[in-house]
Short mmCIF file of C-alpha atoms and ligand atoms in Angstrom, two decimals:
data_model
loop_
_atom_site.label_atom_id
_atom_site.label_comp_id
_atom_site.label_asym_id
_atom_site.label_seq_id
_atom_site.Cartn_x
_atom_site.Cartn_y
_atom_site.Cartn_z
CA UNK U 1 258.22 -45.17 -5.99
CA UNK U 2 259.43 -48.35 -4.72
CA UNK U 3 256.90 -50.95 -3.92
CA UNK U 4 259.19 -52.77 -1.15
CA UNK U 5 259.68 -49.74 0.79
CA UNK U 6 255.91 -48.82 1.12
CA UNK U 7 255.99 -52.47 2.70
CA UNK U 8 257.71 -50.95 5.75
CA UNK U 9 255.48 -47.49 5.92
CA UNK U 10 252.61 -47.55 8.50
CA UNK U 11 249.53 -44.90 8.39
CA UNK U 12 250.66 -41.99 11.13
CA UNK U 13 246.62 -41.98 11.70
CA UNK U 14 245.64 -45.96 12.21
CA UNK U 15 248.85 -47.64 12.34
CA UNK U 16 247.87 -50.09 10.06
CA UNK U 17 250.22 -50.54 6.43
CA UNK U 18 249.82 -49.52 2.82
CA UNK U 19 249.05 -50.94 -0.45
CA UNK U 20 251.44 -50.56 -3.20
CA UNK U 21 249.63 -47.48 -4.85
CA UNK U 22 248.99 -47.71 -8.57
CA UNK U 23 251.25 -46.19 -11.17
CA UNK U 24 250.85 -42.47 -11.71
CA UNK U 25 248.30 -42.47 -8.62
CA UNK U 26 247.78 -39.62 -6.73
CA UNK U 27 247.54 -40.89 -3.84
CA UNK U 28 248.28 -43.29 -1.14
CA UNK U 29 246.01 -45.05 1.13
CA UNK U 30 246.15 -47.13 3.74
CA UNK U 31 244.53 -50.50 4.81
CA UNK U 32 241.95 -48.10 7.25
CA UNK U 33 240.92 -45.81 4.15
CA UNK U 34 243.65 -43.02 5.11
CA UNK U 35 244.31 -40.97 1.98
CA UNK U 36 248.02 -38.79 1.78
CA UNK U 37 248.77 -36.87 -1.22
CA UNK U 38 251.86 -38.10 -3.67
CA UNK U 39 253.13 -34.48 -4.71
CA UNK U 40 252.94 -34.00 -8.65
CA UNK U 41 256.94 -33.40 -8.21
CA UNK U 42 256.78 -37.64 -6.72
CA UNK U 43 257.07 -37.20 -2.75
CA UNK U 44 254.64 -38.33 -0.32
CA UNK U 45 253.12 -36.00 1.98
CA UNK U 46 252.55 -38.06 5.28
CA UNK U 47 252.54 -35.27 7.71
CA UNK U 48 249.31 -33.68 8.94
CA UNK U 49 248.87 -30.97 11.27
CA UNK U 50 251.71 -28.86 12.99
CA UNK U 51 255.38 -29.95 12.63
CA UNK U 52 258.10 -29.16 15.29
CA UNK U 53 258.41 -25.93 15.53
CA UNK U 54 261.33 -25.32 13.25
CA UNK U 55 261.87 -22.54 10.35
CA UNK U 56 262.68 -24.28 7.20
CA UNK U 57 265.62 -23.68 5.22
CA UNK U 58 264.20 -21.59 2.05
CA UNK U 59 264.26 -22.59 -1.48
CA UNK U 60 267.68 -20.52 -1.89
CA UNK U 61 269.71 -22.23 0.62
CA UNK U 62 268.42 -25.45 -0.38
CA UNK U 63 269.33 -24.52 -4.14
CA UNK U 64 272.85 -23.71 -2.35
CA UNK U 65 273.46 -27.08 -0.49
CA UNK U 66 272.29 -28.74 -3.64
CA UNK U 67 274.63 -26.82 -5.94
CA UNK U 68 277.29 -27.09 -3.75
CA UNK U 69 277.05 -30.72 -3.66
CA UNK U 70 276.66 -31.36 -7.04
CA UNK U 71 280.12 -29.51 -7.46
CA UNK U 72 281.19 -32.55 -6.04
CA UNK U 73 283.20 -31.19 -3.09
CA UNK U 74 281.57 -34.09 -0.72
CA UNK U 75 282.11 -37.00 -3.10
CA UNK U 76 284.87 -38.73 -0.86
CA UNK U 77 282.07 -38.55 1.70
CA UNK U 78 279.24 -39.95 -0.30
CA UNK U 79 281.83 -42.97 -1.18
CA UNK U 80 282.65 -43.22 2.26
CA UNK U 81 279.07 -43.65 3.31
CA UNK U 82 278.59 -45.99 0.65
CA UNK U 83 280.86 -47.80 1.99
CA UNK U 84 279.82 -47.58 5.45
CA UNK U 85 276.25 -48.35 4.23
CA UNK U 86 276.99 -51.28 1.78
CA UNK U 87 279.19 -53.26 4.95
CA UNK U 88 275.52 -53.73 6.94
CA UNK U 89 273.22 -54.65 4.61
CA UNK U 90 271.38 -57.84 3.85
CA UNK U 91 273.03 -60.16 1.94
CA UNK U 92 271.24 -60.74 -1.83
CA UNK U 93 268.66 -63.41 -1.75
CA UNK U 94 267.60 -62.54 1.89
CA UNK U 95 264.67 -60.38 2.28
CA UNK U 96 265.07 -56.79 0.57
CA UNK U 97 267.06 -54.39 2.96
CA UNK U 98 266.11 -50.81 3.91
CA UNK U 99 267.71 -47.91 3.71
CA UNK U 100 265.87 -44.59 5.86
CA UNK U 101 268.11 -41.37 5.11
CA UNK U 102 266.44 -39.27 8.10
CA UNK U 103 266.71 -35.57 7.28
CA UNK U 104 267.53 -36.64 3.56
CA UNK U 105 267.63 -32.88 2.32
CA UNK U 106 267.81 -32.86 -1.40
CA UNK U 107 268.79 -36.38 -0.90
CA UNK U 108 272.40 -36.06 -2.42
CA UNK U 109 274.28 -38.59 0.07
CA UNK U 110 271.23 -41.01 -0.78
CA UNK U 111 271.34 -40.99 -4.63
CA UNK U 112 275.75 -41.18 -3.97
CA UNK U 113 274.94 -44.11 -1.33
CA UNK U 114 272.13 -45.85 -4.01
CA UNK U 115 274.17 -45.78 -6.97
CA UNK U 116 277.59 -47.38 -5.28
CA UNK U 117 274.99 -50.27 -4.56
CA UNK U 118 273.33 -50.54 -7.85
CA UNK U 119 276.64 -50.54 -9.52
CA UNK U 120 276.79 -54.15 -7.39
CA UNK U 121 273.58 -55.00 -6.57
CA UNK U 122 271.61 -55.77 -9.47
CA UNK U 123 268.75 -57.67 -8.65
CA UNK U 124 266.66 -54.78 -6.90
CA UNK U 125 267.01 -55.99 -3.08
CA UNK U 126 267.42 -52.64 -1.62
CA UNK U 127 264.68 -50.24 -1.00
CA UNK U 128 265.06 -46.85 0.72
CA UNK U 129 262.86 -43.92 2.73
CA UNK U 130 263.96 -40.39 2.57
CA UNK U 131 262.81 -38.30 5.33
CA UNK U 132 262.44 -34.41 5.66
CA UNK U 133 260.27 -32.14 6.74
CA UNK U 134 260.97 -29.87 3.77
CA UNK U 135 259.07 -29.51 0.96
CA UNK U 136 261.47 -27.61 -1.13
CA UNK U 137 264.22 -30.76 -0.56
CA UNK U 138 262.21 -33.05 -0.93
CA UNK U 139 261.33 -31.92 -4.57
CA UNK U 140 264.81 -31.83 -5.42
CA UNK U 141 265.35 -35.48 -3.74
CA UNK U 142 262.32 -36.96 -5.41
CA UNK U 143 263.43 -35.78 -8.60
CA UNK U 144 267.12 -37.41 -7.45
CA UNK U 145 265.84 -40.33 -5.99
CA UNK U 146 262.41 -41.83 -7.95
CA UNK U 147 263.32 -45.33 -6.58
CA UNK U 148 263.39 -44.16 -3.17
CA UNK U 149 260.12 -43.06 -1.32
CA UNK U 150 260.55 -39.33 -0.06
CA UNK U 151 258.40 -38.36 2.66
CA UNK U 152 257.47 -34.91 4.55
CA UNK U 153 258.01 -36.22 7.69
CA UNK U 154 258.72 -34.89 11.37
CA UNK U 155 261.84 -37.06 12.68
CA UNK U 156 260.83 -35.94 16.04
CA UNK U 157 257.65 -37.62 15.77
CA UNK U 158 257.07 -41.26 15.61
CA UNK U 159 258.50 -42.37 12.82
CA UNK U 160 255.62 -43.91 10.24
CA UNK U 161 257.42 -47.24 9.71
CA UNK U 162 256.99 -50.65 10.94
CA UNK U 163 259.44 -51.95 14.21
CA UNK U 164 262.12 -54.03 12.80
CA UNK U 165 261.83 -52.34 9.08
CA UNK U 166 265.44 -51.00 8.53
CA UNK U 167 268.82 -52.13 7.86
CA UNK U 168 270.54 -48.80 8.05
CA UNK U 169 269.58 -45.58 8.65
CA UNK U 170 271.49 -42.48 7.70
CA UNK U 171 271.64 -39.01 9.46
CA UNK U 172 273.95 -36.51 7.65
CA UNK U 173 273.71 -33.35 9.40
CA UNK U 174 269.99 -33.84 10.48
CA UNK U 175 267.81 -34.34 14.05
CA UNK U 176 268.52 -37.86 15.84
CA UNK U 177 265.62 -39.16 17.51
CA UNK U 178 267.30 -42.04 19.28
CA UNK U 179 264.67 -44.29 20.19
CA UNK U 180 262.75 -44.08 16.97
CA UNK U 181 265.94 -44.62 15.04
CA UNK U 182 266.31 -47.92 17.50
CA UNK U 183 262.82 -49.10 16.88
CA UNK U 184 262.67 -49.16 13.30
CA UNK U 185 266.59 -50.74 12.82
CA UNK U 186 265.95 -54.71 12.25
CA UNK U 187 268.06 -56.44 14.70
CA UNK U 188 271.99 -56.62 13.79
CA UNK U 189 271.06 -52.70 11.86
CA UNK U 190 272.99 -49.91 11.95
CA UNK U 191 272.79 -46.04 12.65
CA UNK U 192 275.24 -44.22 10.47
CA UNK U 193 275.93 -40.56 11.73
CA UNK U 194 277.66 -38.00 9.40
CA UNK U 195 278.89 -35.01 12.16
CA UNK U 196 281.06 -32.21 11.14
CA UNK U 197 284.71 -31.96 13.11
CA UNK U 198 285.17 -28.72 15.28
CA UNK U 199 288.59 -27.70 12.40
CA UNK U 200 285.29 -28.25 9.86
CA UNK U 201 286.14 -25.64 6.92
CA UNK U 202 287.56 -23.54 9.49
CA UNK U 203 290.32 -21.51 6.83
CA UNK U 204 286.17 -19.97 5.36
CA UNK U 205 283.91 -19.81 8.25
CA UNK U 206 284.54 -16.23 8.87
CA UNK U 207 284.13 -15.54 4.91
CA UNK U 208 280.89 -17.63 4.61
CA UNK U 209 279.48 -16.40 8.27
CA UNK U 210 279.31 -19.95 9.26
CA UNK U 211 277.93 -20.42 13.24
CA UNK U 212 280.44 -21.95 15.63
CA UNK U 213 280.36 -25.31 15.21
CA UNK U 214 280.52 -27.24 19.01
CA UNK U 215 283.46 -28.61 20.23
CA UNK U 216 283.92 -32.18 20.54
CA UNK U 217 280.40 -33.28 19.09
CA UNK U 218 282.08 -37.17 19.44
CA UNK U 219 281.26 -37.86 23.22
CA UNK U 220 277.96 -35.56 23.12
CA UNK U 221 276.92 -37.58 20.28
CA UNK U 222 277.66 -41.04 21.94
CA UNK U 223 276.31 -39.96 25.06
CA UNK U 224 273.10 -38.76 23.23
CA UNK U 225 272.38 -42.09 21.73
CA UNK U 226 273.32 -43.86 24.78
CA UNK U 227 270.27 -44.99 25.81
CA UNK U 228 269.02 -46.81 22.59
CA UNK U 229 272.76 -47.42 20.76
CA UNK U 230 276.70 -48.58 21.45
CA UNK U 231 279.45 -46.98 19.24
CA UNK U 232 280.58 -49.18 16.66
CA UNK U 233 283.04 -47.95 14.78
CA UNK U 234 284.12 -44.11 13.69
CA UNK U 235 286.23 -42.47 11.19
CA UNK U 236 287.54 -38.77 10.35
CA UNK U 237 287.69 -38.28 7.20
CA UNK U 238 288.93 -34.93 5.95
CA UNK U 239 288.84 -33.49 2.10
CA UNK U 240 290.87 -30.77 1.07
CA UNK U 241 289.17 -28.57 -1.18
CA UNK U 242 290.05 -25.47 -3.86
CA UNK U 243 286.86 -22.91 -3.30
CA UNK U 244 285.72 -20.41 -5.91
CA UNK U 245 284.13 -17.28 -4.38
CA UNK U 246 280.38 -18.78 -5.33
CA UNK U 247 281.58 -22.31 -3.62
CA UNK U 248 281.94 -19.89 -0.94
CA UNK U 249 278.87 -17.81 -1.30
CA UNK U 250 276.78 -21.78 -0.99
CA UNK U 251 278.68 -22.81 1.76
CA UNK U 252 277.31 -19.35 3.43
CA UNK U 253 273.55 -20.33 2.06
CA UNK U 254 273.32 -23.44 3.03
CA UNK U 255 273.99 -23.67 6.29
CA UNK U 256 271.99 -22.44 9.36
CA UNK U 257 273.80 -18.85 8.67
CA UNK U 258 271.84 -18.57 5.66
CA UNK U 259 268.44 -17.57 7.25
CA UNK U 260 270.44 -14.86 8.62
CA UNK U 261 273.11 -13.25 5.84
CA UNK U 262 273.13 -9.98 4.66
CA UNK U 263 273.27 -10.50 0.74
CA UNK U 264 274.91 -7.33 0.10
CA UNK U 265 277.78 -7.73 2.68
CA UNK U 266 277.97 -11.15 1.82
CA UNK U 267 279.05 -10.02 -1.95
CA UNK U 268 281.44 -7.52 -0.75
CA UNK U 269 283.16 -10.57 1.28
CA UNK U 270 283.13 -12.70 -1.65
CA UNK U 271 284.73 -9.87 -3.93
CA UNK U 272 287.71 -10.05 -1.78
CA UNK U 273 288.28 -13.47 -2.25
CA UNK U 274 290.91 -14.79 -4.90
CA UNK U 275 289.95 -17.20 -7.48
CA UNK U 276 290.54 -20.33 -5.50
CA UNK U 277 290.58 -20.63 -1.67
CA UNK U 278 292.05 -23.62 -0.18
CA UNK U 279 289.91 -25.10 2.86
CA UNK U 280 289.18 -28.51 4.91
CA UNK U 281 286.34 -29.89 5.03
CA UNK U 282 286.78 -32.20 7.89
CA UNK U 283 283.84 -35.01 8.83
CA UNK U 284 283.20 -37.70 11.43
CA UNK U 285 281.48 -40.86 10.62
CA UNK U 286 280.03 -42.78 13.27
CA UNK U 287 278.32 -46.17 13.21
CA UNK U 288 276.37 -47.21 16.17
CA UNK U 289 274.24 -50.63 17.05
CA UNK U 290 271.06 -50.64 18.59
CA UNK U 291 271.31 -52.26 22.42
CA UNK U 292 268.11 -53.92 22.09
CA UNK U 293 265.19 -55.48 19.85
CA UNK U 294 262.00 -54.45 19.83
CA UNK U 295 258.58 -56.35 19.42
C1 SAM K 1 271.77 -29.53 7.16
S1 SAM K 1 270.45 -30.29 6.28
C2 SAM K 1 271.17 -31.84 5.76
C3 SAM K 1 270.43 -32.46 4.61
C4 SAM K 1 271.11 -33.67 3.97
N1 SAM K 1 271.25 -34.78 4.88
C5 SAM K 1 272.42 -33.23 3.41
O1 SAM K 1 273.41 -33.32 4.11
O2 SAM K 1 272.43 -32.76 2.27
C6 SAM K 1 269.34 -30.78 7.56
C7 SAM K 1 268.04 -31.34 7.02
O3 SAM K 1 267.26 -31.79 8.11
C8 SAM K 1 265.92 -31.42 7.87
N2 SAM K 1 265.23 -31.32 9.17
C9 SAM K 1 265.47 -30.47 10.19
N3 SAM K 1 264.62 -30.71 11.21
C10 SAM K 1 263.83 -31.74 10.82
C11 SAM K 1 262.76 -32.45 11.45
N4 SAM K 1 262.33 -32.15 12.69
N5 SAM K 1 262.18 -33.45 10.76
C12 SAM K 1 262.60 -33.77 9.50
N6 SAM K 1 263.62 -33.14 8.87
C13 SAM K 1 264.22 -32.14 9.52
C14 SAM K 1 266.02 -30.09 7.14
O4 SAM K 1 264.84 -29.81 6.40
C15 SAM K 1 267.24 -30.32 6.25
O5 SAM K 1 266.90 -30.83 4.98
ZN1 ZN K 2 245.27 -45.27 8.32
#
């Protein structure tokens, strides 16, 4: 766990920070006494009571994203966010920066976006926070990330870091809660938004029983943010990829179809299928800056 980034954490309970908890410890507490479990597996459980109401993806689609991912299908996107990351933060010698991946899932595009900077940033400036409220990911993205600290967190509740905390934070495919995003961005920081594009692995979506995806999520996603952020900068970026029928079969399980597919049909689809299906995935990343400071 990385001691800089429990700098920026604040107790959901009191409000008031955390000390750097001991190797190996169990736990974390706070300045007020507040206790929150570190999981055996290395995340921190921060969340008490009720999250939004919200089913979780199970353990099988998460095994699904993950194993789709580590196929590498999305690396020109990891690089991309790298890239996108590495351009807004803190120069070495300043103070460390902070990277929050909000909705970090099995925190794939982190470990892609942490490596491209630790192949050039070797003196240990840059901390990150992984956010999700599931358990399952988080495992995976504790395991992927141990530098990072993962927490199992609500992103529609206030965030528990300090105002001013963050150089970037990252939302791949996960809830945007504007003004909390805004408040915890130092001044001059960044929200990078991952979004798929409405042609978005259109030549499978009938194969893997993929949902609709909207059209034109640009202007809904600008105008969401609106209040709190002003677009600076996008890019399309659009990877043609060669699917086997069980590239296929995660794409199905990983995605909000899969609390829904019929296993059985879902094998006699992928039977069909030749060896290697040609699709696009097909992404927009958008950077945004926040409008105003806050105390
Ligand atoms: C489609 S996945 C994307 C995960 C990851 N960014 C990736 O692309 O691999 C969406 C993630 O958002 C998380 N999520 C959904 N609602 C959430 C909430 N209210 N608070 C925290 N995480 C949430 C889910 O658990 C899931 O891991
Ligand atoms: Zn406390």
């Amino acid at each position: 766990m990385e001691i800089s980034a429990v700098d920026a954490l604040l107790c959901p309970h009191c409000g008031l920070g955390f000390a750097a908890p001991l190797p190996e410890a169990g736990s974390l507490v706070c300045e007020g006494g507040h206790s929150f479990d570190i999981a055996r597996q290395g995340y921190l459980n921060l969340l008490t009571g009720h999250g939004t109401k919200f089913v979780p993806d199970t353990a099988a689609m998460v095994g699904a994203r993950d194993a789709f991912l580590d196929a590498g299908h999305y690396q020109r996107l990891g690089e991309a966010l790298a890239d996108a990351v590495k351009d807004h933060l803190c120069t070495p010698g300043d103070e460390p920066s902070l990277i929050v991946d909000a909705g970090t899932g099995t925190g794939w595009y982190l470990q892609q976006v942490l490596s491209a900077i630790g192949e050039e940033n070797t003196d240990g400036t840059v901390a990150a926070v992984g956010l999700d409220i599931s358990k399952f990911a988080l495992r995976r993205a504790a395991r992927r990330n141990p530098e990072a600290v993962n927490i199992v967190w609500d992103l529609w509740r206030d965030l528990p870091l300090g105002a001013n905390t963050a150089d970037v934070v990252l939302v791949v495919f996960a809830p945007r809660n504007a003004g909390e995003f805004a408040r915890i961005l130092k001044p001059g920081g960044v929200l990078v938004v991952v979004t798929p594009l409405p042609q978005h692995l259109a030549e499978i979506a009938r194969d893997a029983g993929m949902l609709g995806i909207q059209e034109d999520k640009e202007s809904a996603l600008v105008h969401s943010l609106a209040a709190e952020f002003e677009p600076a900068g996008s890019r399309e970026l659009l990877i043609p990829l060669r699917l086997t029928p069980s590239d296929v079969g995660n794409v199905a399980l990983m995605g909000p179809a899969g609390h829904h597919l019929d296993p059985v049909e879902l094998g006699q689809r992928l039977a069909k299928l030749p060896a290697l299906t040609s699709a696009t995935a097909a992404f927009r990343i958008s950077v945004f800056r926040a409008l105003s400071t806050h105390p």
